[in-house]
Amino acid sequence: MKLKGDQSTSRALNRRLILNLLRQEGPKSRAEIATITGLSPAAVTFVIADLIEEGHVTEGKAVAGLSGRRPIPVEINYANGLAIGFKLMVGSVECVVTDLATNPLASRRLSLDDNEPENVATTLAEAVPQLVKAAGRPHARLAGIGVSMPGVIDNGQAVCVRSFRFKWNNVPFASMVAQKVKVPVWLEDDTNAYAIAQQLFGPGRHHRNMAVLAIGVGISCAVIVDGKLYRGAHGAAGKFGHTLHEENGRLCECGKRGCLMAYYSEPAMLRTWREATDRDRSHNLSDMLESAEAGDAEVNRILRDAGAGIGKALANLVNITDPEVIVVGGEAVSFGDALFGPLEASMAARTFFASPPLLPDWEDNSWARGAAALVTQKFFDFETVDGTTGMSEPATPTYLA
Ligand SMILES: [Zn+2]
C-alpha cells in the first residue's frame, strides 16, 4: 500500500485535480492551471505531458490577443474514446453509445425476453459491436461499458447484491458481461449512475451538495455530499421509495407494506387513477397525461396527493442532507407542474431551513447516459474527487476485462 506523500500517489492526485479542473472549467492554459490549483508550473507541465501522450488531453489553438500571443490552452479529449451505457429495465434495455463527455452518438432500445442474468448478459454483449459501428467514429476506442439497474450494487460496483425488480441476488453481472466483451464493465444502481452523470456534466458541476430524485417505476434518490456520491455501508443508500408512507398499507415490491413508492411511483399513480375511474389496464400513462392536460379533476387530485406525499418525505431528506438543488428525473417528469407544484409546496412547508429548487430533467436518454458516465468517471479517474476542486483518497479502479 502506498503512503500519502509517495511520489506516484501525489502524481495521481495532481492528475485528478487537473482533469477535474478541465472538466468543470473547460480549456485552460498551463499557467492558468498552476494558478488555480496552486500546483507548481513544473508539476503542471509534467502531468499535462503525460496526459497528452496518453491521448486524454489535447492542445487547443493559441489565441492572439491585444497584448500579443496568448498561451496555448489544453482541454480534455472527450472524442478519444467511446462509452456504452445500458440501462436495464424489466423487459427492455435502453442503450446509448457516447463520447467520453457522455454526448450521445447513437442509441437504441432492445427487448429482453426474460430476466435470467446469463441471457441478459448475452443480449448486451451482442449489441456492443452494432453500437460501436453506429457511433460512426472508426478511430475512437471503446473505453468501457456502464450498466445501470435498480438494486443494491456492491463489491467494487461489480455485483448486484439484490434487485427486487429483476429478482437477482448476488449476481456478478459486470464480470459476466466483461467476459464476453473483453472491455471494462461497471455496474451501478440506476439512480446512482444518473446522479454521477448529473455530477460530472449536469448541474452538479456547480453544486457540491445536491440530490437527485427519480420518480418512475420506483421512487429513489441519490445524494451527492461534498462532491461525492453517498453510497452507504452496503451500497443501499438512497432507497427513498421504501420509506414508510402508510403503516400496513399497500404491498410494495420489496415485500413490505406501505412504502412511499407503492403509492406514488408512476405505475402506482396509474393504478390509483384506474381504480378511481373504473378504467381497465388498457389505459396507460399517456392516457393519464392526456386527461391531466384536459384538466380532468380526478387526475389532478391524484397528482396533488402524490406531490403532497412525495414532498412530505422529501422534506425529511432535505432536513437531513441540506442539498443546494434537487434534479428530478424519471417518467413522472412528464406530469410537469401538476405534480411538481404540489410537491414543491409540500416540501417547502416542512423544511427546517432552505427549500432547494427542483430542476426537472426533460432529456430522453439521460438515464442511459448515466450508465455511460460510469465509464467516463473511471476512465478519467474522477471518482474519488469531489465536485469542485478538492480531493479525497486515491481511487482503486476495478478493471474486469
Ligand atoms: Zn418497499
Coordinates of N, CA, C and O in Angstrom, one line a residue, residues 84 86 110 118-131 142 145 147 173 176-182 185:
I84 N -20.2 2.9 -23.7 CA -21.6 2.4 -24.0 C -22.3 2.4 -22.6 O -21.7 2.0 -21.6
F86 N -25.8 1.0 -20.8 CA -27.0 0.2 -20.8 C -27.8 0.5 -19.6 O -27.3 0.3 -18.5
L110 N -33.4 -2.3 -26.8 CA -33.5 -3.7 -27.0 C -34.6 -4.3 -26.2 O -34.9 -3.8 -25.1
E118 N -27.7 -14.6 -17.3 CA -26.9 -15.1 -18.4 C -27.5 -14.6 -19.8 O -26.8 -14.1 -20.7
N119 N -28.8 -14.6 -19.9 CA -29.4 -14.2 -21.1 C -29.3 -12.7 -21.3 O -29.1 -12.2 -22.4
V120 N -29.5 -12.0 -20.2 CA -29.4 -10.5 -20.3 C -27.9 -10.1 -20.7 O -27.7 -9.3 -21.6
A121 N -26.9 -10.8 -20.1 CA -25.5 -10.5 -20.4 C -25.3 -10.8 -21.9 O -24.6 -10.0 -22.6
T122 N -25.8 -11.9 -22.4 CA -25.6 -12.2 -23.8 C -26.3 -11.1 -24.7 O -25.6 -10.7 -25.7
T123 N -27.5 -10.7 -24.4 CA -28.1 -9.7 -25.2 C -27.3 -8.4 -25.2 O -27.1 -7.8 -26.3
L124 N -26.7 -8.0 -24.1 CA -25.9 -6.8 -24.1 C -24.6 -7.0 -24.9 O -24.3 -6.1 -25.7
A125 N -24.0 -8.1 -24.7 CA -22.7 -8.3 -25.4 C -22.9 -8.4 -26.9 O -22.1 -7.8 -27.7
E126 N -24.0 -8.9 -27.3 CA -24.3 -9.0 -28.8 C -24.6 -7.6 -29.4 O -24.4 -7.4 -30.6
A127 N -25.1 -6.7 -28.5 CA -25.4 -5.3 -29.0 C -24.1 -4.5 -29.2 O -24.2 -3.5 -29.9
V128 N -23.0 -4.8 -28.5 CA -21.9 -4.0 -28.4 C -21.3 -3.6 -29.8 O -21.1 -2.5 -30.1
P129 N -21.0 -4.7 -30.7 CA -20.4 -4.3 -32.0 C -21.3 -3.4 -32.8 O -20.8 -2.5 -33.5
Q130 N -22.6 -3.6 -32.8 CA -23.5 -2.8 -33.5 C -23.5 -1.3 -33.0 O -23.5 -0.4 -33.8
L131 N -23.5 -1.2 -31.7 CA -23.5 0.2 -31.2 C -22.2 0.9 -31.5 O -22.2 2.1 -31.9
L142 N -13.2 1.9 -27.8 CA -14.2 1.6 -26.7 C -13.6 1.6 -25.4 O -12.8 0.6 -25.1
I145 N -17.8 -0.1 -20.7 CA -19.3 -0.2 -20.7 C -19.8 0.0 -19.3 O -19.3 -0.5 -18.3
V147 N -23.3 -0.3 -16.9 CA -24.6 -0.9 -16.9 C -25.3 -0.4 -15.6 O -24.7 -0.4 -14.5
F173 N -22.7 -9.4 -12.2 CA -23.2 -9.2 -13.6 C -22.1 -8.4 -14.4 O -21.9 -8.7 -15.6
M176 N -19.7 -10.9 -15.7 CA -20.4 -11.8 -16.7 C -20.4 -11.1 -18.1 O -20.2 -11.8 -19.1
V177 N -20.7 -9.8 -18.1 CA -20.6 -9.1 -19.4 C -19.2 -8.9 -19.9 O -18.9 -9.1 -21.1
A178 N -18.3 -8.6 -18.9 CA -16.9 -8.3 -19.3 C -16.2 -9.5 -20.0 O -15.4 -9.4 -20.9
Q179 N -16.6 -10.7 -19.5 CA -16.0 -11.9 -20.0 C -16.4 -12.1 -21.5 O -15.7 -12.7 -22.3
K180 N -17.5 -11.6 -21.9 CA -18.0 -11.7 -23.3 C -17.4 -10.6 -24.2 O -17.3 -10.8 -25.4
V181 N -17.2 -9.4 -23.6 CA -16.9 -8.3 -24.5 C -15.4 -7.8 -24.4 O -14.9 -7.1 -25.2
K182 N -14.7 -8.3 -23.3 CA -13.3 -8.0 -23.2 C -13.0 -6.5 -23.1 O -11.9 -6.1 -23.6
V185 N -16.2 -3.3 -17.6 CA -17.6 -3.1 -17.4 C -17.9 -2.7 -16.0 O -17.3 -3.3 -15.0

